Short mmCIF file of C-alpha atoms in Angstrom, two decimals:
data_model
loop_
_atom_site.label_atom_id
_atom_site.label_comp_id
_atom_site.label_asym_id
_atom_site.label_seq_id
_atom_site.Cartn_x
_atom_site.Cartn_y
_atom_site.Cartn_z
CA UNK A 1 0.00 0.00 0.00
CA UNK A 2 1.05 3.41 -0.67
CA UNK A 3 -0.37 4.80 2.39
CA UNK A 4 1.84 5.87 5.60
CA UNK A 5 1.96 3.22 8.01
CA UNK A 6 -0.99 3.39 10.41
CA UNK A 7 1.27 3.29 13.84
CA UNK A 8 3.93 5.98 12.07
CA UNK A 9 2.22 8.96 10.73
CA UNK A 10 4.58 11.25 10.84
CA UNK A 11 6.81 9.35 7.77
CA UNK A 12 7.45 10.92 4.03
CA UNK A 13 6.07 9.18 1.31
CA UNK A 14 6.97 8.66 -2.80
CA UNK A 15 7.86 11.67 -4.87
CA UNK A 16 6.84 11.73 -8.57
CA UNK A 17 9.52 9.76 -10.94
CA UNK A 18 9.17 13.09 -12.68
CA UNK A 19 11.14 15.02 -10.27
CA UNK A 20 14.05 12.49 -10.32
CA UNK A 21 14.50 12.54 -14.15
CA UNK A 22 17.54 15.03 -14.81
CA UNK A 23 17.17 17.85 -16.78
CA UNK A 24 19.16 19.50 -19.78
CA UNK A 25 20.66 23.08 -19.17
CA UNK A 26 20.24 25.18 -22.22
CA UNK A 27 23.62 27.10 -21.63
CA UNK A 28 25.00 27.44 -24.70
CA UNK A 29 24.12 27.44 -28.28
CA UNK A 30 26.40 24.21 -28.12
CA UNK A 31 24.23 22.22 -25.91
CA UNK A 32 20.55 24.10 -28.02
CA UNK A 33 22.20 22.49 -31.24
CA UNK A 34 22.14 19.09 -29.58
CA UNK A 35 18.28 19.66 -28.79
CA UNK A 36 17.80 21.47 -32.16
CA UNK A 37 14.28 19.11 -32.72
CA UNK A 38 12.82 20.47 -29.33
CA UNK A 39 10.72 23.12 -30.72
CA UNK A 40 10.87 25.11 -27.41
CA UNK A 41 14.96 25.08 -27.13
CA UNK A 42 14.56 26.76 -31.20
CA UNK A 43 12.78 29.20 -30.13
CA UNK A 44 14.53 30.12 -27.02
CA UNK A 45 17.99 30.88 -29.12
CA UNK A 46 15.81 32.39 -31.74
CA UNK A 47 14.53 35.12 -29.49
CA UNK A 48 17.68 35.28 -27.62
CA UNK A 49 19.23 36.17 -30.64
CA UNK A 50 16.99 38.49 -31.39
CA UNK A 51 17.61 40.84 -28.29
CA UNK A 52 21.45 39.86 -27.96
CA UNK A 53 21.64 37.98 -25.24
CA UNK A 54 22.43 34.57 -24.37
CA UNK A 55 20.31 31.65 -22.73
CA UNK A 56 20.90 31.29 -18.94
CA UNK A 57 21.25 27.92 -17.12
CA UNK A 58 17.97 28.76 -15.23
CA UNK A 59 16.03 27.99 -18.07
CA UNK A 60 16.40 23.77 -18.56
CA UNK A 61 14.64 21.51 -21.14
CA UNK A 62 13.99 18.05 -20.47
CA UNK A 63 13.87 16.48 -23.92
CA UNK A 64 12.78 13.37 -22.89
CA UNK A 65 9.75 14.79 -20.72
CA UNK A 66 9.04 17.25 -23.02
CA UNK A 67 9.30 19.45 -20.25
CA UNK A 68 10.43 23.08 -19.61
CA UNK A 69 11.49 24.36 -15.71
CA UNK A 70 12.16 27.95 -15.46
CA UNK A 71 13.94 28.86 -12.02
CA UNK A 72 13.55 32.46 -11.77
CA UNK A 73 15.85 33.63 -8.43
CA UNK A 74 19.00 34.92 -10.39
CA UNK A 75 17.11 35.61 -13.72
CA UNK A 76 17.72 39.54 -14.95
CA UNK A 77 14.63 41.35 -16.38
CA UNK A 78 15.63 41.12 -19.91
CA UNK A 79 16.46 37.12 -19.16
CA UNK A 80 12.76 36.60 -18.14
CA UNK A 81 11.63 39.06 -21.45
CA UNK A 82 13.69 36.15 -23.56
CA UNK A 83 12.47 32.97 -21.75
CA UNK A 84 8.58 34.31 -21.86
CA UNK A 85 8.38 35.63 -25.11
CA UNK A 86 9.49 31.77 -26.45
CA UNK A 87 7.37 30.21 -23.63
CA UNK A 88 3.88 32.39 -25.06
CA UNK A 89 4.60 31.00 -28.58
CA UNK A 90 5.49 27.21 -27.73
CA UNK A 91 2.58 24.59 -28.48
CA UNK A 92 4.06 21.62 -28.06
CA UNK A 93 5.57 20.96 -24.46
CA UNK A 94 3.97 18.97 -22.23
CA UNK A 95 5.10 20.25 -18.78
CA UNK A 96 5.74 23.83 -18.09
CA UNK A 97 7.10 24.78 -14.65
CA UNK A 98 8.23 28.31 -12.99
CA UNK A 99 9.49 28.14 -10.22
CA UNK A 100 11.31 30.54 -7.40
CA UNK A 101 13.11 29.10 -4.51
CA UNK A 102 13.04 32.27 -2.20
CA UNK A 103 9.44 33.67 -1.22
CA UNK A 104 8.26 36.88 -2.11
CA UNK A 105 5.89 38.51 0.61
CA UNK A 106 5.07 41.63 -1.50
CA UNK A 107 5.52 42.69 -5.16
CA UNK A 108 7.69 45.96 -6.06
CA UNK A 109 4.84 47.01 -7.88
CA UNK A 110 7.16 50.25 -8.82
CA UNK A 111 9.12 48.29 -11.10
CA UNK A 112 6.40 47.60 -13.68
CA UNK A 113 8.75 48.25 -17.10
CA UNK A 114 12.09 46.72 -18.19
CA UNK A 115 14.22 49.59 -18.34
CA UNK A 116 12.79 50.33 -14.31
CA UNK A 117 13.86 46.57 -13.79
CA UNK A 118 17.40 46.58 -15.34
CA UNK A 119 17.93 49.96 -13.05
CA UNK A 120 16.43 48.52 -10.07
CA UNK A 121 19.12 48.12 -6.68
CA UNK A 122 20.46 44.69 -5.87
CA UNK A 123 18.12 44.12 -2.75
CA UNK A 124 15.17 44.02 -5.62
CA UNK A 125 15.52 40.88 -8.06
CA UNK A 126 13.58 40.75 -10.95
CA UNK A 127 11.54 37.95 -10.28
CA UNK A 128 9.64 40.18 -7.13
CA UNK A 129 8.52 43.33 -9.43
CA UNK A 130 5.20 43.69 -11.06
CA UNK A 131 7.03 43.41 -14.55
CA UNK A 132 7.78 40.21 -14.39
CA UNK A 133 4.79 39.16 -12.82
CA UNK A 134 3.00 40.84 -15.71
CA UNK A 135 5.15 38.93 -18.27
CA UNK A 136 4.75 35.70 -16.63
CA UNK A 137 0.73 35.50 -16.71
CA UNK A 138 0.82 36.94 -20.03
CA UNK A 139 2.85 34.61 -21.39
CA UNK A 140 0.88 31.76 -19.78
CA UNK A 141 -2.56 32.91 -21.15
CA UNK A 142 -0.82 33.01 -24.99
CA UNK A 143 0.55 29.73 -24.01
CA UNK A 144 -2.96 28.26 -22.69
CA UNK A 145 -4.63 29.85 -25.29
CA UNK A 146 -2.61 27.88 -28.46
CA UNK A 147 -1.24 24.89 -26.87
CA UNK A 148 -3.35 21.97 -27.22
CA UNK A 149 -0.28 19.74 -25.55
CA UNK A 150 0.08 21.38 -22.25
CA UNK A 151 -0.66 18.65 -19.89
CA UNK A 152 0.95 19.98 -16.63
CA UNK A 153 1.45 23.91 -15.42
CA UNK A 154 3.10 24.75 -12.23
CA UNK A 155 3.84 27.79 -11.09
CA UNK A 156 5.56 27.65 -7.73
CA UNK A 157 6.30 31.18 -5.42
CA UNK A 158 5.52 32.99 -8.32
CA UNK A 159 4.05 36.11 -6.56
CA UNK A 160 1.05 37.64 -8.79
CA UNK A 161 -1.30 40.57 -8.66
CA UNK A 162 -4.54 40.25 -8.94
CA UNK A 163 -4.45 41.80 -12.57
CA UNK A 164 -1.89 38.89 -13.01
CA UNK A 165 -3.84 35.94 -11.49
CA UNK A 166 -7.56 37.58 -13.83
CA UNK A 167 -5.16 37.06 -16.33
CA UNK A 168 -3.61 33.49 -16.02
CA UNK A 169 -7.64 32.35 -14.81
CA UNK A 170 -8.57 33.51 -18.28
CA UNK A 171 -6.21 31.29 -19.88
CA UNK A 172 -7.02 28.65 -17.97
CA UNK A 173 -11.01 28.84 -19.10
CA UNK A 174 -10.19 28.45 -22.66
CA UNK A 175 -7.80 25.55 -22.46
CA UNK A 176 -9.14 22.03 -22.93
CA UNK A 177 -6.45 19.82 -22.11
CA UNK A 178 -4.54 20.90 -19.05
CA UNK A 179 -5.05 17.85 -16.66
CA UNK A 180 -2.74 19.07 -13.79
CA UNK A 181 -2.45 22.67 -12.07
CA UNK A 182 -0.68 24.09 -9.21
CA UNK A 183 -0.26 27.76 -8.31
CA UNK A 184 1.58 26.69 -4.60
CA UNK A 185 2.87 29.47 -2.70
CA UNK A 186 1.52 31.79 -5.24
CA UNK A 187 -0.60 33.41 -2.21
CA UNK A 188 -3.43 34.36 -4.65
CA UNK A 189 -5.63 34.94 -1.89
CA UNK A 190 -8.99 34.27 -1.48
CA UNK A 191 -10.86 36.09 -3.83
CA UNK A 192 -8.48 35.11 -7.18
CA UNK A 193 -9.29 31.32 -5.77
CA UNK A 194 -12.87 32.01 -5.82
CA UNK A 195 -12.48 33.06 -9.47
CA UNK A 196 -10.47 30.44 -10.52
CA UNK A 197 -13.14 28.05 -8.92
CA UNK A 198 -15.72 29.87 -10.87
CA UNK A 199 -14.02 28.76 -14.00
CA UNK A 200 -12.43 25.13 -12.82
CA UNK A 201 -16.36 23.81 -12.46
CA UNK A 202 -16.42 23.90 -16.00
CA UNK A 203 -13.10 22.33 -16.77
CA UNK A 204 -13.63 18.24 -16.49
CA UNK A 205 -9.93 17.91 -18.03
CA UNK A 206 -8.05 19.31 -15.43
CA UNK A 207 -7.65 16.43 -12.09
CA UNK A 208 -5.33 18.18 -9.56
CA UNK A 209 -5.46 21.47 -8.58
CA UNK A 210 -2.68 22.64 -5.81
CA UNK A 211 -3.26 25.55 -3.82
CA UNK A 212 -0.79 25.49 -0.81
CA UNK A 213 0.49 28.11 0.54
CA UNK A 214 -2.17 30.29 -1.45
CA UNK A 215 -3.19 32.36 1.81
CA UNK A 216 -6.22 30.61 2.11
CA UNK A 217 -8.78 31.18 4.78
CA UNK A 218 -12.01 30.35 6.43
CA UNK A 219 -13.50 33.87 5.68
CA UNK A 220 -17.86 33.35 5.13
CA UNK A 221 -17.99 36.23 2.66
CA UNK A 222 -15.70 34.88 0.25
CA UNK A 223 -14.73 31.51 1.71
CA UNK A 224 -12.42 29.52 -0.83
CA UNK A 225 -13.17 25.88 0.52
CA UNK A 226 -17.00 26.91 -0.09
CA UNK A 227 -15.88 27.36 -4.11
CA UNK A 228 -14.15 24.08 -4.14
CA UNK A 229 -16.87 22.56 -2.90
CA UNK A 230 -18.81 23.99 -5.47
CA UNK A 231 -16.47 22.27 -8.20
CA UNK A 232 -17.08 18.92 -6.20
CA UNK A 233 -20.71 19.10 -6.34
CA UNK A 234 -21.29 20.59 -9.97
CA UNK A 235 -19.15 17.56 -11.38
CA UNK A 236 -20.49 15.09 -9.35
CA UNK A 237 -23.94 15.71 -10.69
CA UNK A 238 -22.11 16.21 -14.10
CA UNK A 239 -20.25 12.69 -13.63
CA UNK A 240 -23.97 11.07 -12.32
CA UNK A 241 -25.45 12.12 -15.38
CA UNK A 242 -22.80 10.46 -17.51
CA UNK A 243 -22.45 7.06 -15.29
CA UNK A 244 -26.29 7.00 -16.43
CA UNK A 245 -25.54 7.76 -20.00
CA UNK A 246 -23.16 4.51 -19.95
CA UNK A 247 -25.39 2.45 -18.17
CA UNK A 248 -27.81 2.96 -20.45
CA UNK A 249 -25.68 2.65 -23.72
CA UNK A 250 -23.15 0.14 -22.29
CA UNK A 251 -25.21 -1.60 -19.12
CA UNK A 252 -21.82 -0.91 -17.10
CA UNK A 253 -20.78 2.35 -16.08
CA UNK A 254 -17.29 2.91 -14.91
CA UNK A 255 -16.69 5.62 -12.38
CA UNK A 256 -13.21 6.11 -12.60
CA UNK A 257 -13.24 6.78 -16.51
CA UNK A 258 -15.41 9.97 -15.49
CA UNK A 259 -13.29 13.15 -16.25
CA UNK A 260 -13.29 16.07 -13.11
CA UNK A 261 -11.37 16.74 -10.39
CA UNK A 262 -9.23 14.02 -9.11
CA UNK A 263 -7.29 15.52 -6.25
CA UNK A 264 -7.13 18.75 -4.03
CA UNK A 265 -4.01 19.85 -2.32
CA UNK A 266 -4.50 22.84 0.28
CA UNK A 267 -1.25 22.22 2.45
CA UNK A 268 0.13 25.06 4.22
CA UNK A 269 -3.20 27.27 4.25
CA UNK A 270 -2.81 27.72 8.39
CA UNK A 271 -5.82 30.17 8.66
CA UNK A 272 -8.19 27.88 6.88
CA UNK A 273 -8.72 25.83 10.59
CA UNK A 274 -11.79 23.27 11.11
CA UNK A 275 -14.83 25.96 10.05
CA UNK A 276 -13.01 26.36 6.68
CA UNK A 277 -12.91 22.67 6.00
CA UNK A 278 -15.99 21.53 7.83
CA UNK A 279 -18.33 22.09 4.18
CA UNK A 280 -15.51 20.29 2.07
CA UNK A 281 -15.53 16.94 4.79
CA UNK A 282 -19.14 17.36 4.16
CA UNK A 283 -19.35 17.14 0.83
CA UNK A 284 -17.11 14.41 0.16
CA UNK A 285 -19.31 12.11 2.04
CA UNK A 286 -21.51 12.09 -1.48
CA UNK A 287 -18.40 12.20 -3.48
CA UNK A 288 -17.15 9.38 -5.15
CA UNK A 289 -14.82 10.68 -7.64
CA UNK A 290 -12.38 12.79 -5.65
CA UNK A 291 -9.26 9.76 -4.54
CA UNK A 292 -7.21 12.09 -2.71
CA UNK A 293 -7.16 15.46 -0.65
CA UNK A 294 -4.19 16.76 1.31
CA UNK A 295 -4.56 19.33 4.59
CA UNK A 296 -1.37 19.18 5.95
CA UNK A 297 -0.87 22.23 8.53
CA UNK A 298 -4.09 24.13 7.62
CA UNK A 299 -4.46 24.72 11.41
CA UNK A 300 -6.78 21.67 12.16
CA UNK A 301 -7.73 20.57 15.41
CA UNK A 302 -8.93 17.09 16.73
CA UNK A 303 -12.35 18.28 15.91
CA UNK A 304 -11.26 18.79 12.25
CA UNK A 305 -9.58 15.27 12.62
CA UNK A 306 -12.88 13.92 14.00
CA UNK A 307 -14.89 15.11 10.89
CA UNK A 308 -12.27 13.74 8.33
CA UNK A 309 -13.09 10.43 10.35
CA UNK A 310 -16.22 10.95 9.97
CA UNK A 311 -16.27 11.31 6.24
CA UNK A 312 -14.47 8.26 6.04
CA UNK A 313 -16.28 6.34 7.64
CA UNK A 314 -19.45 7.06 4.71
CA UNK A 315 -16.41 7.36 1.83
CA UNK A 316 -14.25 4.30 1.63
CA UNK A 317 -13.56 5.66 -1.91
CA UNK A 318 -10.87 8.10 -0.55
CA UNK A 319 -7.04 6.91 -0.99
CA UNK A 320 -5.77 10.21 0.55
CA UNK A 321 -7.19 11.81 3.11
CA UNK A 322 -3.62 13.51 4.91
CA UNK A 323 -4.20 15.86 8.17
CA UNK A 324 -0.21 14.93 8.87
CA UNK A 325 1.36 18.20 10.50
CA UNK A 326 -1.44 19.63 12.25
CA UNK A 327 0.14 20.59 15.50
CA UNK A 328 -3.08 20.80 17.11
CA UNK A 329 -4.20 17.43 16.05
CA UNK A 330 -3.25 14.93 18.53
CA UNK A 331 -1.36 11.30 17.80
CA UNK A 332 -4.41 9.66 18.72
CA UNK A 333 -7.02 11.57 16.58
CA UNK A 334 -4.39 11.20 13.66
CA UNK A 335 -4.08 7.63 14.37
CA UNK A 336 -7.87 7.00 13.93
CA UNK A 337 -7.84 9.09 10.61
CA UNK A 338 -5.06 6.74 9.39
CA UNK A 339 -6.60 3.43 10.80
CA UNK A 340 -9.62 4.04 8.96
CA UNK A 341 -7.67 4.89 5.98
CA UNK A 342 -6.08 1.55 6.25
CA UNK A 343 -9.51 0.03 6.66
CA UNK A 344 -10.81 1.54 3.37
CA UNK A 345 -7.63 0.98 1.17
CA UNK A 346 -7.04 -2.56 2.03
CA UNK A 347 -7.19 -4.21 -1.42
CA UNK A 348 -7.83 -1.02 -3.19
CA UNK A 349 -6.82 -1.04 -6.62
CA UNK A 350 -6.60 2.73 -6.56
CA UNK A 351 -4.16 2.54 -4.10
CA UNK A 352 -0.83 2.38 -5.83
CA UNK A 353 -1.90 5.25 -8.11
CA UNK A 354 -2.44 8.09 -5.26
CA UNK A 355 0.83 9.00 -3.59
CA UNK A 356 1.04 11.21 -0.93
CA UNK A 357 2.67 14.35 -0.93
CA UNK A 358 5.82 14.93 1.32
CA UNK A 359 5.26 15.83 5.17
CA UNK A 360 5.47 19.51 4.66
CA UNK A 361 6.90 19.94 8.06
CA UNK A 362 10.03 18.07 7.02
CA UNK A 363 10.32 20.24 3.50
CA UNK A 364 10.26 23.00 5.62
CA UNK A 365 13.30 22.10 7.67
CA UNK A 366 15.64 20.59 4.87
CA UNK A 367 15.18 24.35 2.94
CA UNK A 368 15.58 26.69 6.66
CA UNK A 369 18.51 26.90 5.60
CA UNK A 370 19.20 27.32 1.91
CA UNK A 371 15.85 29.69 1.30
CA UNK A 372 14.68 33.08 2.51
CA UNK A 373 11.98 35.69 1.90
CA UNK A 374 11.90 38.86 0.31
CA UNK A 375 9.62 41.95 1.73
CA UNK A 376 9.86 44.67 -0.58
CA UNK A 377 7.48 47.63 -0.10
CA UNK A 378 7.87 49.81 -2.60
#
């Protein structure tokens, strides 16, 4: 089984072979000649070329994959002009991801033009001004917009506005075949995850959706959980209706070659607590669709605890259910979460195929040391 062991909770579990694969620096127009059939790799020399510079290590191509990373810390403003502008035209990678390592509490929303950027003091990197922001989610919609290969898109501590995040959500409404998303420690906020709800209820194709770190909370007047539990409900009625359609074409119906929402990932949204979770336990007692949902330190309690219990106890559908890192959740409430989790999965098919994500507690520790965060007020 591929869930934690039910008398050690507290234990990391499998990473996705993706991750481990080793990627292929573009650093030279060397190394792009020996990827010269990778469309994107092309076009980043082409446009590189076209505003004199060269490509930077930070941008690597996994050939392979058919994957493009972006790591955006050391990146120059005129760097992040070259990598975007090829990004916006590409149509035919599969895996786009931008990530920064360091975390950026507040955009320099003063440095919203290139030439500002390139004259901008040390203690501001490019990556934390409004520019780039701007860049990014444009270059995402244009991206969204013409690729019909885009399969995965994660953008990880990239800090948007909400001009930005309208932006990127628009994108995301007129793609069709985006299956995976994650904007984690993006801090959109609540109100840019209510609109991007708005627009996900409608979008069968995409399964995972990760939001940690988003700034999520338990707020009634525009409560985020209460949007996602929207999407749950509107394609569970949408999935009923076509389990019906099959049964009455095919007499069988298979649930699990329904399209919709697969998993939810809402670690590291501490202000969320049990109230903002309480409606999503709820609603996943009806729900037999969603295989795996991960709260790790969302500031649950042994009540929340009790009511993810509870939901099992009516669901024995769910693979993941993970309240790990809860500080206010004790051993034994966790344990019973995790025993019934045992309970349900035992001879599970589904089992293998739902990982959990790493404790984020232990993330947290192994990058103390090697990351920091940036407050610019500007």
């Amino acid at each position: 089984m591929s869930i934690p062991s039910c008398k050690s909770t507290s234990s990391t579990i499998m990473t996705s072979p993706r991750s481990q694969k080793s990627l292929v620096s573009i650093k030279s127009v060397r190394s792009i000649g020996s990827m010269k059939d990778n469309p994107f790799a092309s076009s980043y020399a082409a446009v590189c070329e076209k505003y004199k510079t060269r490509p930077v290590p930070y941008v690597k191509v996994n050939v392979k994959a058919n994957s493009v990373e972006v790591y955006g810390d050391r990146m120059k403003g005129e760097e992040w002009q070259a990598a975007m502008e090829a990004l916006s035209t590409d149509v035919s990678t599969h895996h786009v991801r931008i990530k920064n390592k360091r975390y950026v509490e507040n955009l320099a929303v003063g440095f919203d033009t290139l030439s500002s950027v390139m004259a901008a003091p040390k203690n501001v990197p490019a990556m934390s001004t409004l520019y780039v922001a701007t860049l990014i989610a444009s270059s995402i919609h244009e991206l969204l917009i013409n690729s019909r290969a885009l399969v995965y898109l994660e953008l990880e501590s990239v800090r948007l506005d909400e001009r930005s995040v309208d932006v990127l959500v628009s994108g995301v409404e007129a793609n069709s075949t985006l299956q995976h998303l994650s904007l984690a420690y993006s801090r959109i906020g609540d109100a840019a995850c209510l609109a991007l709800c708005q627009v996900l209820r409608d979008k069968p194709n995409i399964q995972s959706v990760d939001l940690s770190g988003c700034g999520l909370t338990a707020a009634v007047s525009s409560s985020p959980v209460r949007g996602l539990v929207d999407v749950v409900k509107k394609q569970q009625i949408k999935r009923h209706e076509e389990c019906w359609a099959h049964s009455l074409r095919y007499r069988v119906a298979d649930p699990g070659a329904m399209r919709g929402l697969r998993r939810l990932t809402l670690n590291d949204n501490e202000a969320l607590g049990d109230a903002g979770v309480a409606e999503l336990f709820e609603s996943l007692k009806d729900d037999y669709y969603v295989k795996a949902v991960d709260l790790q330190n969302c500031g649950l309690t042994d009540r929340g605890a009790g009511l993810a219990a509870c939901a099992l106890a009516v669901n024995d559908t769910l693979v993941v259910l993970d309240v790990r890192d809860n500080e206010r959740v004790s051993s034994s409430a966790l344990a019973a979460v995790m025993a019934r989790l045992c309970e349900n999965n035992a001879g599970n098919p589904e089992t293998k195929r739902w990982t959990w994500t790493k404790s984020v507690r232990e993330k947290r520790d192994r990058t103390a040391t090697c990351g920091s965060s940036i407050s610019i007020l500007v």
